[in-house]
Structure formats: C-alpha cells, structure tokens
C-alpha cells in the first residue's frame, strides 16, 4: 500500500504487531552482515555499526521502560544510568557482550524490541509517559520504536553493505502518526528518510534539524 492510498481517510493505527515486524525484518537483514564489517562506521553517524545496534537496542529498551511504571513519569525519564563506553560513543544503559559476537548483539536487539512490543500490547491506551519531544502514549512509543528501527537499519545498511527497503505501508503509518506535516505525494520510505534528516526528497533539501510529534491523537 502506498502512502497516497491512505490519503483522504483516517490512517490505520500503529500497532505492536507493526513494531514486532520492523524489529524482525531488521534482525533478519542484519544477520547477513559480514562479521568483519561491524567495526565500520554506520552511514552518516559518528558511531560504528556495533555501537549503532547497541544504541537502537537502548532506544527500544528505554521506551519500554518509560511505559513500565504503574504511573509513568511525565516530567523526565525513568532514572536508569546511561553512559558511553568511549568519548563520542552513544550513552546507553544497554551494552552487548562483545564476546558473544554479532549473533549475541542481534539477540540483544531482538530482546529489547520484544520488551517494547510487550509494553505496547499490555499498557492501556490512555497511558501517558515522558519523551524529550513531548508526552506520548503506547501507540506513539510504538511508532517511535519503528522509526528508530527503520532509519538506524538504513544507517547500518550503508555501513555493512546491506540492502534495506522496509514495507511502504509500515512507513506510511509511522509518517502519519509522527510526521503529519511531511509531504504526502511522495513514496513513504524516501519520505521517512527525508523527515529524519537522511536524504533529499523531490527537490527538498536534506534536513539539518528534525523532530517528530508523538502527541497522543485521542
């Protein structure tokens, strides 16, 4: 389904199943990476590919944790310790054991994704929790997790030499949920890359700053 197919009617909601699909597709794609490539830089990021998967895993874990308390904090993050392993590296609570190799790293990613999937499935839709871009709900956190997964797998694909082209309907739903002002006449995946500062789009310059809108819609 193209994004234009949903124009003129309410877009379907982002679901836990959508998030699960995004994580599973990413893990499947990343399993094809050459073992020696993980120390290379991930696309335009300042991190290597291993660090980028740790960062993505940490994003998914952090979103799950934010939804976890009975009364999630609305004014800040659940206070885990986030720290970098090197100057300039990502500040994470989640770090994979390097001795486990790439297979172990991807288990960390899959497990972190499963935590957020479970939270989105089980938390009441009226739940609200803090995000630095503004308070959101379980659907919003699911959409954020999907965007993180899709675009960071794009970064990793550039660094690892892997093809990555996620489903258009999945991209369309997260664009509608988090980037309502993004162009609606262009293909969803290139539009999502543009909206997250990773590409030009149909004569539109690459964004140097961007943010999503996770505001609850209901």
PDB file of C-alpha atoms in Angstrom:
ATOM      1  CA  UNK A   1       0.000   0.000   0.000  1.00  0.00           C
ATOM      2  CA  UNK A   2       1.394   3.379  -0.925  1.00  0.00           C
ATOM      3  CA  UNK A   3       1.024   6.341   1.331  1.00  0.00           C
ATOM      4  CA  UNK A   4      -1.216   8.022  -1.193  1.00  0.00           C
ATOM      5  CA  UNK A   5      -3.641   5.095  -0.845  1.00  0.00           C
ATOM      6  CA  UNK A   6      -4.428   6.275   2.668  1.00  0.00           C
ATOM      7  CA  UNK A   7      -4.860   9.945   1.726  1.00  0.00           C
ATOM      8  CA  UNK A   8      -8.350  11.259   2.406  1.00  0.00           C
ATOM      9  CA  UNK A   9      -9.221   8.853   5.203  1.00  0.00           C
ATOM     10  CA  UNK A  10      -8.017   8.222   8.711  1.00  0.00           C
ATOM     11  CA  UNK A  11      -4.745   6.259   8.657  1.00  0.00           C
ATOM     12  CA  UNK A  12      -4.742   2.917  10.392  1.00  0.00           C
ATOM     13  CA  UNK A  13      -3.156   2.990  13.852  1.00  0.00           C
ATOM     14  CA  UNK A  14       0.396   1.886  14.570  1.00  0.00           C
ATOM     15  CA  UNK A  15       0.317  -1.409  16.469  1.00  0.00           C
ATOM     16  CA  UNK A  16       2.540  -3.701  18.496  1.00  0.00           C
ATOM     17  CA  UNK A  17       2.478  -6.081  15.524  1.00  0.00           C
ATOM     18  CA  UNK A  18       3.908  -3.312  13.323  1.00  0.00           C
ATOM     19  CA  UNK A  19       6.743  -2.823  15.793  1.00  0.00           C
ATOM     20  CA  UNK A  20       7.403  -6.550  16.020  1.00  0.00           C
ATOM     21  CA  UNK A  21       7.539  -6.759  12.222  1.00  0.00           C
ATOM     22  CA  UNK A  22      10.002  -3.860  11.988  1.00  0.00           C
ATOM     23  CA  UNK A  23      12.358  -5.432  14.545  1.00  0.00           C
ATOM     24  CA  UNK A  24      12.168  -8.891  12.987  1.00  0.00           C
ATOM     25  CA  UNK A  25      12.851  -7.525   9.498  1.00  0.00           C
ATOM     26  CA  UNK A  26      15.817  -5.542  10.813  1.00  0.00           C
ATOM     27  CA  UNK A  27      17.301  -8.538  12.639  1.00  0.00           C
ATOM     28  CA  UNK A  28      16.863 -10.711   9.551  1.00  0.00           C
ATOM     29  CA  UNK A  29      18.614  -8.152   7.359  1.00  0.00           C
ATOM     30  CA  UNK A  30      21.467  -7.571   9.813  1.00  0.00           C
ATOM     31  CA  UNK A  31      22.185 -11.300  10.105  1.00  0.00           C
ATOM     32  CA  UNK A  32      23.553 -11.095   6.558  1.00  0.00           C
ATOM     33  CA  UNK A  33      26.334  -8.685   7.563  1.00  0.00           C
ATOM     34  CA  UNK A  34      29.947  -9.851   7.153  1.00  0.00           C
ATOM     35  CA  UNK A  35      31.461 -10.416  10.623  1.00  0.00           C
ATOM     36  CA  UNK A  36      34.402  -8.138   9.849  1.00  0.00           C
ATOM     37  CA  UNK A  37      32.175  -5.181   8.954  1.00  0.00           C
ATOM     38  CA  UNK A  38      30.793  -4.398  12.410  1.00  0.00           C
ATOM     39  CA  UNK A  39      33.660  -2.076  13.353  1.00  0.00           C
ATOM     40  CA  UNK A  40      32.970   0.180  10.347  1.00  0.00           C
ATOM     41  CA  UNK A  41      31.084   3.456  10.591  1.00  0.00           C
ATOM     42  CA  UNK A  42      27.283   3.313  10.302  1.00  0.00           C
ATOM     43  CA  UNK A  43      26.367   5.575   7.408  1.00  0.00           C
ATOM     44  CA  UNK A  44      26.483   9.246   8.340  1.00  0.00           C
ATOM     45  CA  UNK A  45      26.597   8.525  12.077  1.00  0.00           C
ATOM     46  CA  UNK A  46      29.669   9.044  14.261  1.00  0.00           C
ATOM     47  CA  UNK A  47      29.286   5.532  15.703  1.00  0.00           C
ATOM     48  CA  UNK A  48      30.447   2.193  14.386  1.00  0.00           C
ATOM     49  CA  UNK A  49      27.904  -0.443  13.408  1.00  0.00           C
ATOM     50  CA  UNK A  50      28.186  -2.363  16.674  1.00  0.00           C
ATOM     51  CA  UNK A  51      27.568   0.802  18.696  1.00  0.00           C
ATOM     52  CA  UNK A  52      24.634   1.707  16.480  1.00  0.00           C
ATOM     53  CA  UNK A  53      22.877  -1.596  17.189  1.00  0.00           C
ATOM     54  CA  UNK A  54      23.529  -1.030  20.890  1.00  0.00           C
ATOM     55  CA  UNK A  55      22.025   2.447  20.556  1.00  0.00           C
ATOM     56  CA  UNK A  56      18.963   1.097  18.743  1.00  0.00           C
ATOM     57  CA  UNK A  57      18.554  -1.624  21.374  1.00  0.00           C
ATOM     58  CA  UNK A  58      18.834   1.047  24.051  1.00  0.00           C
ATOM     59  CA  UNK A  59      16.150   3.172  22.382  1.00  0.00           C
ATOM     60  CA  UNK A  60      13.720   0.251  22.345  1.00  0.00           C
ATOM     61  CA  UNK A  61      14.553  -0.684  25.930  1.00  0.00           C
ATOM     62  CA  UNK A  62      14.214   2.919  27.112  1.00  0.00           C
ATOM     63  CA  UNK A  63      10.787   3.331  25.501  1.00  0.00           C
ATOM     64  CA  UNK A  64       9.628   0.087  27.130  1.00  0.00           C
ATOM     65  CA  UNK A  65      10.989   1.218  30.489  1.00  0.00           C
ATOM     66  CA  UNK A  66       9.267   4.581  30.181  1.00  0.00           C
ATOM     67  CA  UNK A  67       5.897   2.851  29.794  1.00  0.00           C
ATOM     68  CA  UNK A  68       6.635   0.340  32.551  1.00  0.00           C
ATOM     69  CA  UNK A  69       5.733   2.029  35.875  1.00  0.00           C
ATOM     70  CA  UNK A  70       2.143   1.972  37.054  1.00  0.00           C
ATOM     71  CA  UNK A  71       2.306   5.770  36.987  1.00  0.00           C
ATOM     72  CA  UNK A  72       4.935   6.615  34.337  1.00  0.00           C
ATOM     73  CA  UNK A  73       6.845   9.849  34.974  1.00  0.00           C
ATOM     74  CA  UNK A  74       5.613  12.762  32.897  1.00  0.00           C
ATOM     75  CA  UNK A  75       8.472  15.145  33.660  1.00  0.00           C
ATOM     76  CA  UNK A  76      11.544  13.022  32.958  1.00  0.00           C
ATOM     77  CA  UNK A  77      12.991   9.626  32.166  1.00  0.00           C
ATOM     78  CA  UNK A  78      12.927   6.566  34.394  1.00  0.00           C
ATOM     79  CA  UNK A  79      16.355   7.049  36.037  1.00  0.00           C
ATOM     80  CA  UNK A  80      18.498   4.300  34.611  1.00  0.00           C
ATOM     81  CA  UNK A  81      22.184   5.143  34.235  1.00  0.00           C
ATOM     82  CA  UNK A  82      23.096   5.883  30.635  1.00  0.00           C
ATOM     83  CA  UNK A  83      26.814   6.017  29.909  1.00  0.00           C
ATOM     84  CA  UNK A  84      29.223   5.902  26.985  1.00  0.00           C
ATOM     85  CA  UNK A  85      31.942   3.312  26.696  1.00  0.00           C
ATOM     86  CA  UNK A  86      34.207   5.765  24.855  1.00  0.00           C
ATOM     87  CA  UNK A  87      34.322   9.529  24.178  1.00  0.00           C
ATOM     88  CA  UNK A  88      31.826  10.236  21.420  1.00  0.00           C
ATOM     89  CA  UNK A  89      30.093   6.883  21.752  1.00  0.00           C
ATOM     90  CA  UNK A  90      26.353   6.546  22.403  1.00  0.00           C
ATOM     91  CA  UNK A  91      25.231   6.942  26.015  1.00  0.00           C
ATOM     92  CA  UNK A  92      23.372   3.694  26.708  1.00  0.00           C
ATOM     93  CA  UNK A  93      22.007   1.647  29.559  1.00  0.00           C
ATOM     94  CA  UNK A  94      22.179  -1.356  27.216  1.00  0.00           C
ATOM     95  CA  UNK A  95      25.537  -2.752  26.094  1.00  0.00           C
ATOM     96  CA  UNK A  96      26.081  -6.110  24.382  1.00  0.00           C
ATOM     97  CA  UNK A  97      28.822  -8.508  25.435  1.00  0.00           C
ATOM     98  CA  UNK A  98      31.375  -8.341  22.629  1.00  0.00           C
ATOM     99  CA  UNK A  99      32.449 -11.904  23.358  1.00  0.00           C
ATOM    100  CA  UNK A 100      29.024 -13.057  22.157  1.00  0.00           C
ATOM    101  CA  UNK A 101      29.787 -11.711  18.676  1.00  0.00           C
ATOM    102  CA  UNK A 102      27.288 -10.344  16.145  1.00  0.00           C
ATOM    103  CA  UNK A 103      24.789 -13.132  16.867  1.00  0.00           C
ATOM    104  CA  UNK A 104      24.686 -12.076  20.515  1.00  0.00           C
ATOM    105  CA  UNK A 105      24.409  -8.418  19.556  1.00  0.00           C
ATOM    106  CA  UNK A 106      21.341  -9.172  17.465  1.00  0.00           C
ATOM    107  CA  UNK A 107      19.830 -11.166  20.320  1.00  0.00           C
ATOM    108  CA  UNK A 108      20.149  -8.020  22.444  1.00  0.00           C
ATOM    109  CA  UNK A 109      18.356  -6.049  19.721  1.00  0.00           C
ATOM    110  CA  UNK A 110      15.591  -8.626  19.364  1.00  0.00           C
ATOM    111  CA  UNK A 111      15.099  -8.893  23.135  1.00  0.00           C
ATOM    112  CA  UNK A 112      14.953  -5.118  23.567  1.00  0.00           C
ATOM    113  CA  UNK A 113      12.403  -4.861  20.785  1.00  0.00           C
ATOM    114  CA  UNK A 114      10.310  -7.613  22.380  1.00  0.00           C
ATOM    115  CA  UNK A 115      10.185  -5.652  25.652  1.00  0.00           C
ATOM    116  CA  UNK A 116       8.684  -2.640  23.879  1.00  0.00           C
ATOM    117  CA  UNK A 117       6.293  -4.839  21.877  1.00  0.00           C
ATOM    118  CA  UNK A 118       5.047  -6.351  25.145  1.00  0.00           C
ATOM    119  CA  UNK A 119       4.581  -2.950  26.765  1.00  0.00           C
ATOM    120  CA  UNK A 120       2.657  -1.573  23.794  1.00  0.00           C
ATOM    121  CA  UNK A 121       0.412  -4.644  23.801  1.00  0.00           C
ATOM    122  CA  UNK A 122      -0.349  -4.556  27.516  1.00  0.00           C
ATOM    123  CA  UNK A 123      -0.395  -0.916  28.608  1.00  0.00           C
ATOM    124  CA  UNK A 124      -3.792   0.820  28.459  1.00  0.00           C
ATOM    125  CA  UNK A 125      -4.100   3.228  25.531  1.00  0.00           C
ATOM    126  CA  UNK A 126      -4.725   6.104  27.928  1.00  0.00           C
ATOM    127  CA  UNK A 127      -1.236   5.634  29.431  1.00  0.00           C
ATOM    128  CA  UNK A 128       0.950   8.719  29.087  1.00  0.00           C
ATOM    129  CA  UNK A 129       4.722   8.859  29.524  1.00  0.00           C
ATOM    130  CA  UNK A 130       7.562  11.318  29.051  1.00  0.00           C
ATOM    131  CA  UNK A 131       9.627  11.694  25.906  1.00  0.00           C
ATOM    132  CA  UNK A 132      12.082  14.502  25.242  1.00  0.00           C
ATOM    133  CA  UNK A 133       9.977  15.554  22.217  1.00  0.00           C
ATOM    134  CA  UNK A 134       6.816  15.609  24.334  1.00  0.00           C
ATOM    135  CA  UNK A 135       4.494  13.310  26.250  1.00  0.00           C
ATOM    136  CA  UNK A 136       3.186  10.343  24.292  1.00  0.00           C
ATOM    137  CA  UNK A 137       1.073   7.177  24.541  1.00  0.00           C
ATOM    138  CA  UNK A 138       1.737   3.473  23.790  1.00  0.00           C
ATOM    139  CA  UNK A 139       0.925   3.894  20.092  1.00  0.00           C
ATOM    140  CA  UNK A 140       3.267   6.860  19.909  1.00  0.00           C
ATOM    141  CA  UNK A 141       6.088   4.906  21.544  1.00  0.00           C
ATOM    142  CA  UNK A 142       5.451   2.019  19.131  1.00  0.00           C
ATOM    143  CA  UNK A 143       5.753   4.442  16.212  1.00  0.00           C
ATOM    144  CA  UNK A 144       8.943   5.930  17.685  1.00  0.00           C
ATOM    145  CA  UNK A 145      10.413   2.455  18.060  1.00  0.00           C
ATOM    146  CA  UNK A 146       9.591   1.661  14.446  1.00  0.00           C
ATOM    147  CA  UNK A 147      11.173   4.879  13.171  1.00  0.00           C
ATOM    148  CA  UNK A 148      14.314   4.232  15.230  1.00  0.00           C
ATOM    149  CA  UNK A 149      14.463   0.681  13.872  1.00  0.00           C
ATOM    150  CA  UNK A 150      13.880   1.573  10.231  1.00  0.00           C
ATOM    151  CA  UNK A 151      16.232   4.535   9.984  1.00  0.00           C
ATOM    152  CA  UNK A 152      19.052   3.050  12.057  1.00  0.00           C
ATOM    153  CA  UNK A 153      18.876  -0.129   9.984  1.00  0.00           C
ATOM    154  CA  UNK A 154      19.283   2.183   6.994  1.00  0.00           C
ATOM    155  CA  UNK A 155      22.398   3.656   8.639  1.00  0.00           C
ATOM    156  CA  UNK A 156      23.662   0.148   9.358  1.00  0.00           C
ATOM    157  CA  UNK A 157      22.917  -0.994   5.822  1.00  0.00           C
ATOM    158  CA  UNK A 158      25.160   1.754   4.500  1.00  0.00           C
ATOM    159  CA  UNK A 159      27.971   0.707   6.815  1.00  0.00           C
ATOM    160  CA  UNK A 160      27.551  -3.034   6.397  1.00  0.00           C
ATOM    161  CA  UNK A 161      26.827  -3.064   2.669  1.00  0.00           C
ATOM    162  CA  UNK A 162      23.274  -4.401   3.030  1.00  0.00           C
ATOM    163  CA  UNK A 163      20.142  -3.588   1.050  1.00  0.00           C
ATOM    164  CA  UNK A 164      17.279  -2.260   3.169  1.00  0.00           C
ATOM    165  CA  UNK A 165      13.847  -1.311   1.858  1.00  0.00           C
ATOM    166  CA  UNK A 166      11.134  -1.626   4.525  1.00  0.00           C
ATOM    167  CA  UNK A 167       7.428  -2.043   3.674  1.00  0.00           C
ATOM    168  CA  UNK A 168       5.762   1.080   2.319  1.00  0.00           C
ATOM    169  CA  UNK A 169       2.602   0.643   4.390  1.00  0.00           C
ATOM    170  CA  UNK A 170       4.627   0.445   7.593  1.00  0.00           C
ATOM    171  CA  UNK A 171       6.488   3.637   6.691  1.00  0.00           C
ATOM    172  CA  UNK A 172       3.197   5.326   5.791  1.00  0.00           C
ATOM    173  CA  UNK A 173       1.636   4.597   9.165  1.00  0.00           C
ATOM    174  CA  UNK A 174       4.548   5.974  11.184  1.00  0.00           C
ATOM    175  CA  UNK A 175       4.756   9.031   8.945  1.00  0.00           C
ATOM    176  CA  UNK A 176       1.064   9.717   9.550  1.00  0.00           C
ATOM    177  CA  UNK A 177       1.497   9.206  13.307  1.00  0.00           C
ATOM    178  CA  UNK A 178       4.731  11.108  13.937  1.00  0.00           C
ATOM    179  CA  UNK A 179       5.312  13.380  10.918  1.00  0.00           C
ATOM    180  CA  UNK A 180       1.830  14.641   9.951  1.00  0.00           C
ATOM    181  CA  UNK A 181       3.266  17.614   8.053  1.00  0.00           C
ATOM    182  CA  UNK A 182       5.583  15.539   5.834  1.00  0.00           C
ATOM    183  CA  UNK A 183       4.860  15.528   2.083  1.00  0.00           C
ATOM    184  CA  UNK A 184       2.000  13.206   1.169  1.00  0.00           C
ATOM    185  CA  UNK A 185       2.588  12.874  -2.569  1.00  0.00           C
ATOM    186  CA  UNK A 186       5.944  11.075  -2.346  1.00  0.00           C
ATOM    187  CA  UNK A 187       6.786   7.454  -1.642  1.00  0.00           C
ATOM    188  CA  UNK A 188       6.741   6.604   2.077  1.00  0.00           C
ATOM    189  CA  UNK A 189      10.262   5.223   2.589  1.00  0.00           C
ATOM    190  CA  UNK A 190      12.140   8.083   0.874  1.00  0.00           C
ATOM    191  CA  UNK A 191       9.842  10.494   2.710  1.00  0.00           C
ATOM    192  CA  UNK A 192      10.712   8.945   6.063  1.00  0.00           C
ATOM    193  CA  UNK A 193      14.422   9.200   5.269  1.00  0.00           C
ATOM    194  CA  UNK A 194      13.913  12.867   4.394  1.00  0.00           C
ATOM    195  CA  UNK A 195      11.854  13.517   7.531  1.00  0.00           C
ATOM    196  CA  UNK A 196      14.652  12.100   9.691  1.00  0.00           C
ATOM    197  CA  UNK A 197      17.414  14.126   8.046  1.00  0.00           C
ATOM    198  CA  UNK A 198      18.942  11.330   5.973  1.00  0.00           C
ATOM    199  CA  UNK A 199      18.150  12.243   2.359  1.00  0.00           C
ATOM    200  CA  UNK A 200      16.880  14.874  -0.033  1.00  0.00           C
ATOM    201  CA  UNK A 201      13.348  14.478  -1.373  1.00  0.00           C
ATOM    202  CA  UNK A 202      11.987  15.637  -4.717  1.00  0.00           C
ATOM    203  CA  UNK A 203      13.872  18.908  -4.730  1.00  0.00           C
ATOM    204  CA  UNK A 204      13.617  19.365  -0.964  1.00  0.00           C
ATOM    205  CA  UNK A 205      16.978  19.833   0.719  1.00  0.00           C
ATOM    206  CA  UNK A 206      18.173  17.381   3.309  1.00  0.00           C
ATOM    207  CA  UNK A 207      17.037  18.491   6.763  1.00  0.00           C
ATOM    208  CA  UNK A 208      19.717  19.542   9.226  1.00  0.00           C
ATOM    209  CA  UNK A 209      17.335  19.505  12.209  1.00  0.00           C
ATOM    210  CA  UNK A 210      14.166  17.491  12.675  1.00  0.00           C
ATOM    211  CA  UNK A 211      11.820  16.094  15.295  1.00  0.00           C
ATOM    212  CA  UNK A 212       8.671  14.031  15.394  1.00  0.00           C
ATOM    213  CA  UNK A 213       5.347  14.813  17.037  1.00  0.00           C
ATOM    214  CA  UNK A 214       4.385  11.989  19.389  1.00  0.00           C
ATOM    215  CA  UNK A 215       1.417  13.848  20.867  1.00  0.00           C
ATOM    216  CA  UNK A 216      -1.455  11.442  21.629  1.00  0.00           C
ATOM    217  CA  UNK A 217      -4.061  11.658  18.899  1.00  0.00           C
ATOM    218  CA  UNK A 218      -7.060  10.645  21.019  1.00  0.00           C
TER     219      UNK A 218
END
